[in-house]
CSV table of C-alpha atoms in Angstrom, one decimal:
chain,number,residue,atom,x,y,z
A,1,MET,CA,139.3,-10.5,-91.9
A,2,ALA,CA,136.6,-13.4,-93.4
A,3,ALA,CA,133.7,-11.3,-92.0
A,4,THR,CA,134.8,-8.4,-93.3
A,5,GLY,CA,135.4,-10.0,-96.8
A,6,SER,CA,132.1,-11.7,-96.7
A,7,LYS,CA,130.1,-8.3,-95.5
A,8,LYS,CA,132.5,-6.5,-98.8
A,9,VAL,CA,131.1,-9.8,-100.8
A,10,ILE,CA,127.5,-9.2,-100.0
A,11,TYR,CA,127.1,-5.4,-99.9
A,12,ALA,CA,128.3,-5.3,-103.2
A,13,ALA,CA,125.0,-8.1,-104.5
A,14,LEU,CA,123.1,-6.4,-102.4
A,15,VAL,CA,123.4,-2.7,-103.7
A,16,GLY,CA,123.5,-4.5,-107.3
A,17,ASN,CA,120.4,-6.3,-106.9
A,18,ALA,CA,118.5,-3.7,-105.4
A,19,LEU,CA,119.0,-1.3,-108.1
A,20,ILE,CA,118.9,-3.8,-110.8
A,21,ALA,CA,115.5,-5.3,-109.1
A,22,VAL,CA,114.0,-1.4,-109.5
A,23,THR,CA,115.2,-1.3,-113.6
A,24,LYS,CA,113.8,-5.1,-114.6
A,25,PHE,CA,110.4,-4.2,-112.7
A,26,PHE,CA,110.4,-0.8,-114.8
A,27,ALA,CA,110.8,-2.8,-118.3
A,28,ALA,CA,108.4,-5.3,-117.2
A,29,ALA,CA,106.0,-3.1,-117.2
A,30,TYR,CA,106.8,-1.2,-119.9
A,31,THR,CA,107.2,-4.3,-122.2
A,32,GLY,CA,104.7,-7.0,-120.5
A,33,SER,CA,107.9,-9.5,-120.8
A,34,SER,CA,107.2,-12.5,-118.6
A,35,ALA,CA,110.9,-13.0,-118.6
A,36,MET,CA,112.3,-9.5,-117.7
A,37,LEU,CA,109.4,-9.7,-114.4
A,38,SER,CA,111.2,-12.8,-113.5
A,39,GLU,CA,114.3,-11.5,-113.6
A,40,GLY,CA,112.5,-8.7,-111.3
A,41,ILE,CA,111.7,-11.5,-108.9
A,42,HIS,CA,114.6,-13.4,-109.0
A,43,SER,CA,117.0,-9.7,-108.4
A,44,LEU,CA,114.4,-8.4,-105.4
A,45,VAL,CA,114.7,-12.2,-103.9
A,46,ASP,CA,118.2,-11.8,-104.4
A,47,THR,CA,118.1,-8.3,-102.5
A,48,GLY,CA,116.6,-9.8,-99.8
A,49,ASN,CA,118.6,-12.5,-99.6
A,50,GLN,CA,122.2,-10.5,-98.8
A,51,GLY,CA,119.8,-8.5,-96.1
A,52,LEU,CA,119.0,-11.5,-94.7
A,53,LEU,CA,122.3,-12.7,-95.1
A,54,LEU,CA,124.0,-10.0,-93.1
A,55,TYR,CA,122.2,-11.0,-90.2
A,56,GLY,CA,123.4,-14.0,-89.9
A,57,LEU,CA,126.1,-12.4,-90.1
A,58,LYS,CA,125.5,-10.1,-87.1
A,59,LYS,CA,124.0,-12.4,-84.9
A,60,SER,CA,126.2,-15.5,-85.5
A,61,SER,CA,129.6,-12.2,-84.1
A,62,GLN,CA,127.5,-12.4,-80.8
A,63,PRO,CA,129.3,-13.4,-77.6
A,64,ALA,CA,128.3,-16.7,-76.1
A,65,ASP,CA,126.2,-16.6,-73.0
A,66,GLU,CA,124.1,-18.9,-70.5
A,67,LYS,CA,121.6,-19.9,-72.6
A,68,HIS,CA,123.8,-20.3,-75.8
A,69,PRO,CA,127.7,-21.4,-74.0
A,70,PHE,CA,129.1,-21.9,-77.3
A,71,GLY,CA,128.3,-18.9,-78.8
A,72,TYR,CA,125.9,-17.7,-81.9
A,73,GLY,CA,128.2,-19.1,-84.7
A,74,VAL,CA,125.5,-21.6,-86.2
A,75,GLU,CA,122.8,-18.3,-86.5
A,76,LEU,CA,125.3,-17.9,-90.0
A,77,TYR,CA,124.7,-21.1,-91.3
A,78,PHE,CA,120.5,-21.2,-90.2
A,79,TRP,CA,120.5,-17.9,-92.9
A,80,ALA,CA,122.7,-19.5,-95.4
A,81,PHE,CA,119.8,-22.5,-96.0
A,82,VAL,CA,117.1,-20.4,-95.1
A,83,VAL,CA,118.1,-17.8,-98.7
A,84,ALA,CA,118.1,-21.5,-100.5
A,85,ILE,CA,114.7,-21.8,-99.1
A,86,LEU,CA,114.0,-18.8,-100.5
A,87,ILE,CA,115.4,-18.6,-103.8
A,88,PHE,CA,113.6,-22.0,-104.5
A,89,ALA,CA,110.3,-21.2,-102.9
A,90,VAL,CA,109.8,-17.3,-104.1
A,91,GLY,CA,112.5,-17.1,-107.3
A,92,SER,CA,112.1,-20.2,-108.9
A,93,GLY,CA,108.1,-20.9,-108.0
A,94,ILE,CA,107.1,-17.3,-108.9
A,95,SER,CA,109.1,-17.1,-112.4
A,96,ILE,CA,108.5,-21.1,-113.2
A,97,TYR,CA,103.9,-20.0,-112.7
A,98,GLU,CA,104.7,-16.4,-114.7
A,99,GLY,CA,106.9,-18.6,-117.3
A,100,VAL,CA,103.3,-21.2,-117.7
A,101,GLN,CA,101.2,-18.9,-118.2
A,102,LYS,CA,102.6,-16.5,-120.8
A,103,ILE,CA,102.8,-19.9,-122.3
A,104,LEU,CA,98.9,-20.8,-121.7
A,105,HIS,CA,97.7,-17.4,-122.9
A,106,PRO,CA,101.0,-15.3,-124.8
A,107,HIS,CA,100.5,-11.6,-125.6
A,108,PRO,CA,103.5,-9.5,-127.9
A,109,ILE,CA,106.0,-7.7,-125.9
A,110,SER,CA,105.5,-3.7,-127.0
A,111,SER,CA,109.4,-1.6,-126.9
A,112,PRO,CA,111.6,-4.7,-127.0
A,113,ILE,CA,114.5,-1.9,-127.2
A,114,ILE,CA,113.8,-1.0,-123.4
A,115,ALA,CA,114.0,-5.2,-122.1
A,116,TYR,CA,117.2,-4.7,-124.0
A,117,VAL,CA,118.7,-1.9,-123.0
A,118,VAL,CA,118.1,-3.4,-119.5
A,119,LEU,CA,119.4,-6.6,-119.9
A,120,GLY,CA,122.4,-4.9,-121.0
A,121,LEU,CA,122.6,-3.0,-117.9
A,122,ALA,CA,122.2,-6.0,-115.5
A,123,ILE,CA,124.5,-7.7,-117.1
A,124,VAL,CA,127.5,-5.3,-116.3
A,125,PHE,CA,126.0,-4.6,-113.0
A,126,GLU,CA,125.6,-8.4,-112.1
A,127,SER,CA,129.0,-8.9,-113.9
A,128,VAL,CA,130.6,-6.3,-111.3
A,129,ALA,CA,129.0,-8.2,-109.0
A,130,TRP,CA,130.5,-11.6,-109.8
A,131,TRP,CA,133.5,-10.3,-110.3
A,132,ILE,CA,133.8,-9.1,-106.3
A,133,ALA,CA,132.4,-12.3,-104.9
A,134,TYR,CA,134.5,-14.4,-106.8
A,135,LYS,CA,138.0,-13.0,-106.1
A,136,GLU,CA,136.6,-13.0,-102.4
A,137,PHE,CA,136.0,-16.9,-103.3
A,138,ASN,CA,139.2,-17.4,-105.3
A,139,ARG,CA,141.6,-15.9,-102.4
A,140,SER,CA,139.7,-18.3,-100.0
A,141,ARG,CA,140.6,-21.6,-102.0
A,142,GLY,CA,143.8,-21.6,-103.1
A,143,ARG,CA,144.6,-24.9,-105.6
A,144,ARG,CA,141.3,-26.5,-104.9
A,145,GLY,CA,138.3,-26.6,-107.8
A,146,VAL,CA,135.5,-24.9,-107.6
A,147,LEU,CA,133.3,-27.8,-106.4
A,148,GLN,CA,135.8,-29.0,-104.1
A,149,ALA,CA,136.5,-25.2,-102.4
A,150,VAL,CA,132.5,-24.9,-102.3
A,151,ARG,CA,132.1,-28.4,-100.4
A,152,GLU,CA,135.1,-27.3,-97.9
A,153,SER,CA,133.9,-24.1,-97.1
A,154,LYS,CA,133.0,-23.3,-93.8
A,155,ASP,CA,131.7,-19.8,-94.9
A,156,PRO,CA,128.7,-19.9,-96.7
A,157,ALA,CA,128.0,-16.0,-96.6
A,158,VAL,CA,130.7,-16.4,-99.9
A,159,PHE,CA,129.9,-18.8,-101.8
A,160,THR,CA,126.1,-18.0,-101.5
A,161,VAL,CA,125.9,-14.7,-103.3
A,162,LEU,CA,128.7,-16.1,-105.7
A,163,PHE,CA,126.2,-18.8,-106.7
A,164,GLU,CA,123.6,-16.8,-106.7
A,165,ASP,CA,125.2,-14.0,-109.1
A,166,THR,CA,126.1,-17.1,-111.2
A,167,ALA,CA,122.2,-18.2,-111.8
A,168,ALA,CA,121.5,-14.6,-112.1
A,169,MET,CA,124.2,-13.9,-115.0
A,170,ALA,CA,122.7,-17.4,-116.7
A,171,GLY,CA,119.0,-16.0,-115.9
A,172,LEU,CA,119.7,-13.2,-117.3
A,173,LEU,CA,121.3,-14.2,-120.4
A,174,VAL,CA,118.0,-17.0,-121.2
A,175,ALA,CA,115.9,-13.8,-121.0
A,176,LEU,CA,118.4,-12.1,-123.8
A,177,ILE,CA,118.0,-15.0,-125.5
A,178,GLY,CA,114.4,-15.7,-125.1
A,179,LEU,CA,113.7,-11.9,-125.7
A,180,ALA,CA,115.9,-12.2,-128.8
A,181,CYS,CA,113.7,-15.8,-130.4
A,182,VAL,CA,110.8,-13.8,-129.5
A,183,GLN,CA,111.5,-11.3,-132.3
A,184,ILE,CA,112.9,-13.6,-135.0
A,185,PHE,CA,110.1,-16.3,-135.2
A,186,ASP,CA,107.0,-14.0,-134.1
A,187,LEU,CA,106.2,-16.4,-131.0
A,188,PRO,CA,105.4,-14.8,-127.5
A,189,TRP,CA,105.2,-17.8,-125.6
A,190,LEU,CA,108.9,-18.3,-126.4
A,191,ASP,CA,109.3,-15.3,-123.6
A,192,GLY,CA,107.4,-17.3,-121.1
A,193,ALA,CA,109.4,-20.3,-122.1
A,194,ALA,CA,112.2,-18.4,-120.9
A,195,SER,CA,110.6,-17.8,-117.3
A,196,VAL,CA,110.2,-21.1,-116.7
A,197,ALA,CA,114.1,-21.9,-117.9
A,198,ILE,CA,115.0,-18.7,-114.9
A,199,GLY,CA,112.9,-21.0,-112.7
A,200,LEU,CA,114.9,-23.8,-113.3
A,201,ILE,CA,117.8,-22.0,-113.0
A,202,LEU,CA,117.1,-20.8,-109.4
A,203,ALA,CA,115.8,-24.2,-108.2
A,204,ALA,CA,119.1,-25.9,-109.5
A,205,THR,CA,121.0,-23.2,-107.3
A,206,ALA,CA,118.6,-23.5,-104.2
A,207,ALA,CA,118.9,-27.5,-104.3
A,208,PHE,CA,122.7,-26.9,-104.2
A,209,LEU,CA,123.1,-24.1,-101.9
A,210,ALA,CA,120.7,-26.4,-100.0
A,211,TYR,CA,122.7,-29.2,-99.6
A,212,GLU,CA,125.7,-27.4,-98.1
A,213,THR,CA,124.3,-25.4,-96.1
A,214,LYS,CA,123.2,-28.2,-94.6
A,215,GLY,CA,125.8,-30.2,-94.0
A,216,LEU,CA,127.1,-27.1,-92.2
A,217,ILE,CA,124.2,-27.0,-90.1
A,218,VAL,CA,124.1,-30.5,-89.0
A,219,GLY,CA,127.7,-30.3,-88.2
A,220,GLU,CA,131.2,-30.4,-90.3
A,221,GLY,CA,134.4,-31.1,-88.5
A,222,ALA,CA,137.9,-28.6,-89.6
A,223,ASP,CA,139.8,-29.6,-92.9
A,224,PRO,CA,141.5,-32.4,-92.7
A,225,GLU,CA,144.8,-30.4,-92.8
A,226,VAL,CA,144.1,-28.7,-90.1
A,227,VAL,CA,142.8,-32.4,-88.2
A,228,GLU,CA,146.7,-33.7,-89.3
A,229,THR,CA,148.5,-30.8,-87.6
A,230,ILE,CA,146.9,-30.9,-84.8
A,231,ARG,CA,147.5,-34.8,-84.2
A,232,ALA,CA,151.2,-34.0,-85.2
A,233,LEU,CA,151.3,-31.3,-82.4
A,234,VAL,CA,150.2,-33.5,-80.2
A,235,GLU,CA,152.0,-36.7,-80.7
A,236,ALA,CA,155.1,-34.6,-81.1
A,237,THR,CA,154.4,-33.5,-77.4
A,238,PRO,CA,157.0,-35.8,-75.1
A,239,THR,CA,155.2,-36.1,-71.9
A,240,VAL,CA,151.9,-37.7,-74.3
A,241,ASP,CA,151.8,-41.7,-75.0
A,242,ARG,CA,149.1,-41.6,-77.0
A,243,MET,CA,146.4,-39.7,-79.0
A,244,ASN,CA,143.4,-42.0,-78.1
A,245,GLU,CA,141.3,-39.5,-80.6
A,246,ILE,CA,140.7,-35.6,-82.0
A,247,ARG,CA,137.4,-34.2,-82.9
A,248,THR,CA,136.5,-31.2,-84.6
A,249,LEU,CA,133.2,-28.9,-84.9
A,250,HIS,CA,132.4,-25.7,-87.2
A,251,ARG,CA,130.1,-23.6,-85.0
A,252,GLY,CA,131.1,-20.9,-87.6
A,253,PRO,CA,133.1,-19.9,-90.1
A,254,GLN,CA,135.9,-19.2,-87.8
A,255,ASP,CA,135.0,-21.0,-84.8
A,256,VAL,CA,136.6,-24.1,-83.9
A,257,LEU,CA,135.4,-26.9,-81.2
A,258,LEU,CA,138.6,-29.4,-80.3
A,259,ALA,CA,138.0,-32.0,-78.6
A,260,LEU,CA,140.5,-34.7,-77.7
A,261,SER,CA,141.1,-37.5,-75.7
A,262,ILE,CA,144.8,-38.5,-74.5
A,263,ASP,CA,146.8,-40.9,-72.8
A,264,PHE,CA,149.7,-39.0,-71.0
A,265,GLU,CA,152.8,-41.2,-69.8
A,266,ASN,CA,151.9,-42.3,-66.4
A,267,ASN,CA,154.9,-41.6,-64.4
A,268,LEU,CA,153.9,-37.8,-64.7
A,269,THR,CA,152.3,-35.8,-61.8
A,270,ALA,CA,149.2,-34.2,-61.7
A,271,GLY,CA,150.6,-30.8,-62.3
A,272,LYS,CA,152.5,-32.0,-65.1
A,273,VAL,CA,149.3,-33.3,-66.9
A,274,GLU,CA,147.5,-29.7,-66.2
A,275,GLU,CA,151.0,-28.1,-67.4
A,276,ALA,CA,151.0,-30.3,-70.6
A,277,ILE,CA,147.7,-29.9,-71.0
A,278,HIS,CA,148.1,-25.8,-70.8
A,279,ALA,CA,150.8,-25.7,-73.0
A,280,LEU,CA,149.2,-27.9,-76.0
A,281,GLU,CA,145.8,-25.8,-75.5
A,282,ILE,CA,148.3,-22.7,-76.2
A,283,GLY,CA,150.7,-24.4,-78.6
A,284,ILE,CA,147.0,-25.2,-80.6
A,285,LYS,CA,145.2,-22.4,-80.6
A,286,ASP,CA,148.9,-19.7,-81.9
A,287,ARG,CA,148.7,-22.0,-84.5
A,288,PHE,CA,145.1,-21.9,-85.8
A,289,PRO,CA,143.2,-18.9,-84.2
A,290,ILE,CA,139.6,-20.6,-85.5
A,291,VAL,CA,140.1,-22.8,-82.4
A,292,ARG,CA,138.4,-21.1,-80.3
A,293,ARG,CA,137.7,-23.6,-77.8
A,294,VAL,CA,139.5,-27.2,-76.7
A,295,PHE,CA,138.5,-29.8,-74.2
A,296,ILE,CA,140.9,-32.2,-73.0
A,297,GLU,CA,139.9,-35.7,-71.4
A,298,VAL,CA,142.6,-37.2,-70.2
A,299,GLN,CA,142.4,-41.1,-70.4
A,300,ALA,CA,144.0,-44.3,-70.5
A,301,SER,CA,144.0,-45.8,-73.9
A,302,HIS,CA,142.7,-49.4,-72.9
A,303,HIS,CA,139.4,-47.3,-71.2
A,304,HIS,CA,139.2,-45.2,-74.1
A,305,ASP,CA,139.1,-48.7,-77.0
A,306,GLU,CA,136.6,-50.1,-74.4
A,307,MET,CA,134.5,-47.1,-74.3
A,308,LEU,CA,134.4,-47.0,-78.0
A,309,ALA,CA,133.2,-50.8,-78.6
A,310,ALA,CA,130.9,-50.5,-75.7
A,311,GLU,CA,129.4,-47.5,-78.0
A,312,ARG,CA,129.5,-49.3,-81.7
A,313,SER,CA,128.4,-52.1,-79.3
A,314,ALA,CA,125.1,-50.3,-78.4
A,315,LEU,CA,125.1,-48.6,-81.9
A,316,ALA,CA,124.4,-52.0,-83.1
A,317,GLY,CA,122.0,-53.1,-80.8
A,318,GLY,CA,120.3,-50.1,-81.5
A,319,PRO,CA,116.6,-49.8,-84.0
A,320,ASP,CA,119.0,-49.7,-87.2
A,321,GLY,CA,121.2,-52.4,-86.0
A,322,ALA,CA,118.9,-55.1,-84.7
């Protein structure tokens, strides 16, 4: 279901940005507006980015194989990170370059009415794509704030498109203001200044997206509520004496790897332990379908504590702790 929602958001943005890009390039060639050219580049980059996100979704859905035994879920995180880099390197870099050139070598804008019409249409199209992305994002964030939801989200496809569309809306408004200022004050270099501002907006968006997707690539745990619910399920199991440790890792938006260290009651036979482990695995997966793999280690609590103490000692004596 989540993948379907992500695809809907991406397809909406892909179609919208492709149409807008063609229109903006036509207007830029006709009017000579640097800000309009930057907007065209911005929409073209966004169109390519949506293509990369769709490719990432397709790759991430591949089943596990011998070479990748835990599947390809991280593919989506990687391509989302590539999208952030492209926004910065291509979208932001070219926009700033074009803006600086226009400031250094200003020239008047011809037929500004064409630029106004194109910007108006682009704002309408972009608003539709933004609203679709926002509704899908809003559906999953619950009562959390926007920034908190982005930081805790494990689906970069939705929040990447949302922030791309938000940056696009901001860029369109800047281009519109820049065009109006050129006409009002008769200062052609303001068109270049608007292009630089658009580039800075893209750079800020790219930096934020890169930071968020980097965390997903490095490896983030499941939602704290999920972890605490699993902990409660394990601790409520009659045959469990103590749960030593719980670790989770998102391999994709809907793919969580769970590792548990459990100390079972001492009087249990090997068969009873196996039954308890099987029941726990079924119960956890029924409660949280996103938990695809469960690894349960049977370990006496004092042995686990000794192991953790040894790990801390080894880290303290390593290069950073020496």
